[in-house]
Coordinates of C-alpha atoms and ligand atoms in Angstrom, one line a residue:
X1 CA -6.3 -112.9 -194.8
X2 CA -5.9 -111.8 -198.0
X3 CA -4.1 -114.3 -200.6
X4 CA -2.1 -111.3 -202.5
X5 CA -0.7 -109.9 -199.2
X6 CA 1.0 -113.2 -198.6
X7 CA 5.1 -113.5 -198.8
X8 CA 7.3 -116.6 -199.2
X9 CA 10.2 -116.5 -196.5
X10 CA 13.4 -116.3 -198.7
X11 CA 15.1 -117.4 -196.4
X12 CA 16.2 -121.2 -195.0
X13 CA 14.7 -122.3 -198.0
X14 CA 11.3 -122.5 -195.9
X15 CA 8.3 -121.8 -198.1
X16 CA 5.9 -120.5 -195.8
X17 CA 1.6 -119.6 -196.0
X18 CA 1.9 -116.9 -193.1
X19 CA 2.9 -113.0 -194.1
X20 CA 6.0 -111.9 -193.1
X21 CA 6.1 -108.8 -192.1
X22 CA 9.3 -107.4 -193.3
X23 CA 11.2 -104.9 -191.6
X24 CA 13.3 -103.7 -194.5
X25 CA 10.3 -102.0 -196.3
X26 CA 9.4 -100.2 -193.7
X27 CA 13.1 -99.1 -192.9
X28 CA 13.3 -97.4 -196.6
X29 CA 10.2 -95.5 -196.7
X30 CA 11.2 -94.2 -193.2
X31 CA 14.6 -93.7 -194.7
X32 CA 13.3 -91.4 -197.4
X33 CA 11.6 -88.9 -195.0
X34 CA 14.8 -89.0 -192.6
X35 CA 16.9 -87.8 -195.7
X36 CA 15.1 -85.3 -196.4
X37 CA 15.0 -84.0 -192.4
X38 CA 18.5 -83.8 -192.6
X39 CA 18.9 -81.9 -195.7
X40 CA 16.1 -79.5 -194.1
X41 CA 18.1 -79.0 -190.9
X42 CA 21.4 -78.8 -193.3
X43 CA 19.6 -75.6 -194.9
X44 CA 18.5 -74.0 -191.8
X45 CA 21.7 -74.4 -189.4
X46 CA 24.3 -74.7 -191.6
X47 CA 25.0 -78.4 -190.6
X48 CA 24.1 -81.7 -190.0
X49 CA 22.1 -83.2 -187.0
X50 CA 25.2 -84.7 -184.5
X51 CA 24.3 -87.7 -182.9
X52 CA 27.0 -88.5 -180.0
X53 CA 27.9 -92.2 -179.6
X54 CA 29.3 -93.7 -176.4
X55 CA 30.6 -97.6 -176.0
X56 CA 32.0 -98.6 -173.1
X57 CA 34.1 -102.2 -173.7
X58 CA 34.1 -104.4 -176.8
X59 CA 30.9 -106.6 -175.9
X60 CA 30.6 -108.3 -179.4
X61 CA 26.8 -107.6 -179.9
X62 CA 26.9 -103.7 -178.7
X63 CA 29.9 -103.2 -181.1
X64 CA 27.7 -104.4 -183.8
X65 CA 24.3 -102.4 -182.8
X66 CA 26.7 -99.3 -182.5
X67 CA 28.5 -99.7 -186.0
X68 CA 24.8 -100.4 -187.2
X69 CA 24.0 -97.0 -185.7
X70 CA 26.9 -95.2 -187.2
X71 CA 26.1 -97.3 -190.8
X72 CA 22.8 -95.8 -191.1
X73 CA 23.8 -92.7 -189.9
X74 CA 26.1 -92.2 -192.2
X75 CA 23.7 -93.3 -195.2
X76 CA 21.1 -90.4 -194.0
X77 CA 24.2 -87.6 -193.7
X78 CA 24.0 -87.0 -190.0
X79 CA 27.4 -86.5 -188.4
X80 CA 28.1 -88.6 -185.4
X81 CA 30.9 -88.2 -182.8
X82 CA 32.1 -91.5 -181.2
X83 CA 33.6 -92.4 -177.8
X84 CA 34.7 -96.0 -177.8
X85 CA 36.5 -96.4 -174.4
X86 CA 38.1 -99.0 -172.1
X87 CA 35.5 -101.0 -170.1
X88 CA 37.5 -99.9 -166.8
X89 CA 36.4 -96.1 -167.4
X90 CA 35.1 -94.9 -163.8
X91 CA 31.6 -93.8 -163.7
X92 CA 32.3 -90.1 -162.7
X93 CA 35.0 -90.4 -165.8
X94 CA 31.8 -91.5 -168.1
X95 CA 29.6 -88.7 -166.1
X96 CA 32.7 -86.0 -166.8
X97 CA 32.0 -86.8 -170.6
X98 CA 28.4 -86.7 -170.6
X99 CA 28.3 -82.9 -169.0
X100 CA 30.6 -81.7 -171.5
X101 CA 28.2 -83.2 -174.0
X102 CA 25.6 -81.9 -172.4
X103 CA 26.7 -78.1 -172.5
X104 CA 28.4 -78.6 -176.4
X105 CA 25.5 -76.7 -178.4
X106 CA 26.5 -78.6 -181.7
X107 CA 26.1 -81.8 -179.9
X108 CA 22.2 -82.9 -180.9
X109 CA 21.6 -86.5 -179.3
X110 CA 23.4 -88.6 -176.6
X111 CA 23.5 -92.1 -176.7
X112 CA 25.3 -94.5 -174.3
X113 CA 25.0 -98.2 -175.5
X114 CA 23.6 -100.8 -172.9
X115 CA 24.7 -102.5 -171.0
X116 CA 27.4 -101.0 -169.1
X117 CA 30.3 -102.5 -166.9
X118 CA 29.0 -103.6 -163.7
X119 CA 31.0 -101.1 -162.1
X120 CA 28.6 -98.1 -163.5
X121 CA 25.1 -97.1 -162.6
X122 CA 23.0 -97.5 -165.2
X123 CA 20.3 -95.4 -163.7
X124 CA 22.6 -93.0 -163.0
X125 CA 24.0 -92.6 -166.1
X126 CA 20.5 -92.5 -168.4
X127 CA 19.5 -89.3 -165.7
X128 CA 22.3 -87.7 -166.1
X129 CA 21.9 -87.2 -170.3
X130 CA 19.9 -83.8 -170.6
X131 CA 16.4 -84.9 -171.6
X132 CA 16.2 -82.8 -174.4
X133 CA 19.5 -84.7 -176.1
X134 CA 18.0 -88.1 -174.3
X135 CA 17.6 -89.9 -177.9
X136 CA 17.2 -93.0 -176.2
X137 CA 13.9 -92.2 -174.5
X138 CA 15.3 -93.8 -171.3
X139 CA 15.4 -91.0 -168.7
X140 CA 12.8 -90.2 -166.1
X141 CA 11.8 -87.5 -167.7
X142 CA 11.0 -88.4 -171.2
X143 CA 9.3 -91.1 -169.6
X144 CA 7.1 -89.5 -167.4
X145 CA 6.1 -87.9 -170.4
X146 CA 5.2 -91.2 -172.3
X147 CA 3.1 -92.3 -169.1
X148 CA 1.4 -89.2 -169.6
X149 CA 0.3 -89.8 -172.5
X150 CA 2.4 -86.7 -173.6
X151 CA 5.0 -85.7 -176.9
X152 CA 8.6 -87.6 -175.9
X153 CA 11.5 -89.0 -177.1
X154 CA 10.3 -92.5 -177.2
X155 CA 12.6 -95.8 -176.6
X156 CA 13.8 -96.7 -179.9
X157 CA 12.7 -100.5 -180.1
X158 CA 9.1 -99.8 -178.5
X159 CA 9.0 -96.5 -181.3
X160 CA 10.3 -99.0 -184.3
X161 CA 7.2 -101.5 -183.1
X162 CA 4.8 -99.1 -183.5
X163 CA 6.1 -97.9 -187.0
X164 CA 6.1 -101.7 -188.1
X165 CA 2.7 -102.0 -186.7
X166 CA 1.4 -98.7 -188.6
X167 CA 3.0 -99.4 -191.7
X168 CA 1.9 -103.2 -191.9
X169 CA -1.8 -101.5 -190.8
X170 CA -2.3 -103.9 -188.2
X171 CA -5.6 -102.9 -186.5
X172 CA -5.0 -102.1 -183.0
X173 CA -7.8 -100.0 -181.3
X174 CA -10.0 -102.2 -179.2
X175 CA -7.8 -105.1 -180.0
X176 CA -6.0 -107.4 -177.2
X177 CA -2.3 -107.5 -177.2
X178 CA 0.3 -109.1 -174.6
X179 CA 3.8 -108.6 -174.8
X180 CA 6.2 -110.9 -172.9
X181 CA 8.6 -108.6 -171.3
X182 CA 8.5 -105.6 -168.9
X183 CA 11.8 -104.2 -169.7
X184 CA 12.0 -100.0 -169.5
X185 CA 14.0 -100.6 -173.1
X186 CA 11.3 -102.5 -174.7
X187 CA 8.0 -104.1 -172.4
X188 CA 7.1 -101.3 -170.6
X189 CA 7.4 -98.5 -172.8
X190 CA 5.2 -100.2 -175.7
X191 CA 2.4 -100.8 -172.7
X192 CA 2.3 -97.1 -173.3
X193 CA 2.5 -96.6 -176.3
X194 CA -0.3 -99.8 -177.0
X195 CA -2.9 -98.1 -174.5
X196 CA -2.4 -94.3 -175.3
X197 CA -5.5 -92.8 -176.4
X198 CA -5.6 -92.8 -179.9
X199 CA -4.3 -96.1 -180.8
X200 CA -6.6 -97.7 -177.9
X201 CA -5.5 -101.2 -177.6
X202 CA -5.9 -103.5 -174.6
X203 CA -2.6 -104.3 -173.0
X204 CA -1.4 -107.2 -170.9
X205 CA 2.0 -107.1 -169.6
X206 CA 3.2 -110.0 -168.6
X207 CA 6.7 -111.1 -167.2
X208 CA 8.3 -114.2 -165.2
X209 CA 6.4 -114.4 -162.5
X210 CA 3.4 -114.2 -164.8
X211 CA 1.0 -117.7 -164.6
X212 CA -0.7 -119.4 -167.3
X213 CA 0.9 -117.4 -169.7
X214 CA -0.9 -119.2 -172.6
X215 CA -3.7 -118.0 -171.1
X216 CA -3.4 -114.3 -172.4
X217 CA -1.3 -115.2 -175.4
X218 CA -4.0 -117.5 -176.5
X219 CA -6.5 -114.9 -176.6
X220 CA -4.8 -112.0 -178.1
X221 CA -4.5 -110.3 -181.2
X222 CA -1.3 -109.1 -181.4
X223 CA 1.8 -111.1 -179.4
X224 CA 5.1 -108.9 -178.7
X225 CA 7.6 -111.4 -177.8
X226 CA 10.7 -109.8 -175.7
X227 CA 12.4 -112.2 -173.2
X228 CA 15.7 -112.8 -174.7
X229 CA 14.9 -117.2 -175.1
X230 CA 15.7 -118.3 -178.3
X231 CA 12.6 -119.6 -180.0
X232 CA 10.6 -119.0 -176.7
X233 CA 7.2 -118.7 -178.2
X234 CA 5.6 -120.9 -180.7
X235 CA 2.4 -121.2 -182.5
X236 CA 0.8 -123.4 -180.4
X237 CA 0.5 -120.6 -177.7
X238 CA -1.6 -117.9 -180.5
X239 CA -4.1 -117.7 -182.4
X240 CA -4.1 -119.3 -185.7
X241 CA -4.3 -115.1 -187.1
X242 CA -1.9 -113.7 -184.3
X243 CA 0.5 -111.0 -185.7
X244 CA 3.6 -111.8 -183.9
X245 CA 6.3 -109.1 -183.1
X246 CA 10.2 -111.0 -182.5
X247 CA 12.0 -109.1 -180.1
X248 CA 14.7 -111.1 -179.6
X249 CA 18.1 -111.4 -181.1
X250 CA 20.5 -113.4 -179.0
X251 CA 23.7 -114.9 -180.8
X252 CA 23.9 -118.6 -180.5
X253 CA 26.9 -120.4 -181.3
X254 CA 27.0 -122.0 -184.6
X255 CA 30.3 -123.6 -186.1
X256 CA 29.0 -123.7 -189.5
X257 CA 28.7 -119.7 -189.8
X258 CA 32.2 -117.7 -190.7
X259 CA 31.6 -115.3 -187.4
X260 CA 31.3 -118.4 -185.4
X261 CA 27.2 -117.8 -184.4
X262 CA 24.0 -117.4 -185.7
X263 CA 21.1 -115.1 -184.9
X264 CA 17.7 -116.3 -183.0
X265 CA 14.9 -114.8 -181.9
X266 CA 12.1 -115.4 -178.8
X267 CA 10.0 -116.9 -182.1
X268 CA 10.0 -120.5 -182.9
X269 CA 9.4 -118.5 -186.7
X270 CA 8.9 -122.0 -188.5
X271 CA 6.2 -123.1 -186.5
X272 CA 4.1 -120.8 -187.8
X273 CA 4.1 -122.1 -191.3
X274 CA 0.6 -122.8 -192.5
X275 CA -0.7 -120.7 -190.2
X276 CA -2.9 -117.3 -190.9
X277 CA -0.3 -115.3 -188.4
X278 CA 1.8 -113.1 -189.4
X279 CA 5.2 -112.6 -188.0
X280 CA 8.4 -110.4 -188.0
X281 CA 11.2 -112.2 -189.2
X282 CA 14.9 -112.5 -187.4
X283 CA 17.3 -110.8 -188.9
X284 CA 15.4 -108.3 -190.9
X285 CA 12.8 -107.8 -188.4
X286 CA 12.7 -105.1 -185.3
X287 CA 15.7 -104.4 -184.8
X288 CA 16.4 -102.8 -188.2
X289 CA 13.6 -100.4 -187.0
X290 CA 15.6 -99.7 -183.5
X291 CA 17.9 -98.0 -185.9
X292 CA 16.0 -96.3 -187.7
X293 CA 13.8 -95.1 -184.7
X294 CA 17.3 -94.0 -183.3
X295 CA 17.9 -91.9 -186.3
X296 CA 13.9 -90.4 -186.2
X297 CA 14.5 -89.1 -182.3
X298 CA 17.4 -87.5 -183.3
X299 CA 15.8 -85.7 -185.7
X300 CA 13.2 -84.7 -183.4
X301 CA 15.8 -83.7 -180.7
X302 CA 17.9 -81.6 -182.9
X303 CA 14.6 -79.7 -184.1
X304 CA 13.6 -79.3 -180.8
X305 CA 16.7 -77.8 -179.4
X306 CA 16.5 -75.1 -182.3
X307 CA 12.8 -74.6 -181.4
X308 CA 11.9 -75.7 -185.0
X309 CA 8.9 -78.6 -185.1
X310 CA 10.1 -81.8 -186.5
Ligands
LIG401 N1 21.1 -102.0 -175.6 C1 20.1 -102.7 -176.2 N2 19.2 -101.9 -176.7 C2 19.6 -100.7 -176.6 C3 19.0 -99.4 -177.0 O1 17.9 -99.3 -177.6 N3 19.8 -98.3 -176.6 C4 20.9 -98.4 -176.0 N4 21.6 -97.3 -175.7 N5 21.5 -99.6 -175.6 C5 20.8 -100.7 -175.9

């Protein structure tokens, strides 16, 4: 590990040996390069990329992923057209809406924010969004694609991994990774993406039935924690040099905050200190890069649509 690459965690007033591996930094570079895809599709079509955002219900943490959504959009200049609506809309009301998104030509990218009301079929929903507007990455089709090893729309969280990954250069080919979680949003997709040909790393997936989880997480290079426990995963169960990816981000009641709760992740993050790992941090870790994958696939959707590579 090299001394100069180190950070101090501002945060908590923890002063910590391990790197941090910020997702901010990577956000703005990527941030840079989405500007200028939208000016570039501004020249060639005469207006922005439209991303179409649907909320069902006023869940407090999907309200604030979708306003993030519509933040960053607006900070890159992509137009978005939302549909917050009543939690009792019927499913074939909700499937009404997304065929007439589906046929609107200036519509680029459909997202519906998980999870939905009981009453609605997920599955049924995500198939029904035309795969080429599918900026989620959830249907079948786009992934069959990424199980083929093939160009998709990617799930944003397992895409924003990878970017973190790549930009902090974390070697990967040949190396052993296990992520906690087999989720089709997160787990499952970054299997894929971890074992594609190209990057070449060796993938356990492990989940709640899994036994003698230490055993895998104890041996691996790389750690992607996504089970939804708050401080889950500590540094007794890696490798003194793990790099450790947070996935989690469940609110936890705190009276001492104005909004009434704080943040956590799976990560115990403070464990770690004096350690050689290097972890994401929570906030300011993965799921700023959700975002900004969000905002990347719909770029690549609306140059796609217009035939134009992205
Ligand atoms: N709920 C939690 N994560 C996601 C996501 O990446 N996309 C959508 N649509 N809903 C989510």
């Amino acid at each position: 590990m090299k001394k100069e690459l180190r950070k101090t965690f501002k945060n908590a007033n923890l002063s910590v040996d391990m790197r941090v591996l910020y997702a901010k930094e990577v956000q703005e570079s990527t941030v840079v390069e989405l500007k200028k895809e939208v000016r570039r599709f501004g020249h060639l079509f005469s207006r922005p990329p439209l991303l179409a955002l649907i909320l069902l219900g006023s869940d407090g943490a999907s309200v604030t992923y979708v306003s993030n959504k519509r933040k960053l959009g607006d900070e890159i200049g992509i137009e978005h057209r939302d549909f917050f609506l009543p939690e009792e809309t019927s499913e074939s009301e909700l499937l009404s809406l997304i065929d007439s998104l589906n046929g609107d030509d200036s519509v680029d990218g459909i997202l519906v924010q998980l999870p939905l009301p009981k009453h609605i079929s997920e599955e049924k929903v995500i198939s029904r969004i035309s795969h080429e507007k599918d900026v989620d990455g959830f249907s079948p089709y786009n992934m069959g694609l990424l199980a083929l090893g093939e160009e998709a729309l990617v799930p944003c969280t397992a895409k924003g991994i990878m970017t973190i990954l790549e930009y902090y250069k974390v070697p990967l080919s040949g190396k052993s990774v296990t992520i906690i979680g087999r989720s089709n949003i997160v787990g499952r997709p970054l299997s894929l993406l971890l074992s594609k040909k190209g990057v070449d790393a060796t993938v356990t997936l492990c989940h709640s039935k899994t036994k003698d989880l230490e055993r895998y997480t104890k041996d691996s290079d790389v750690v992607i924690v996504a089970v939804g426990r708050p401080k889950y995963f500590d540094s007794s169960m890696a490798k003194n040099d793990a790099v450790v990816i947070d996935v989690g981000i469940t609110r936890v009641s705190d009276s001492s905050r104005k909004r009434g709760y704080r943040i956590e992740g799976d990560v115990d993050f403070s464990s770690f200190e004096n350690t050689d790992a290097m972890v994401t941090p929570v906030p300011g870790g993965v799921g700023v890069m959700t975002v900004t994958s969000l905002m990347e696939n719909l770029l690549k959707a609306a140059f796609l649509r217009k035939g134009v590579e992205a």
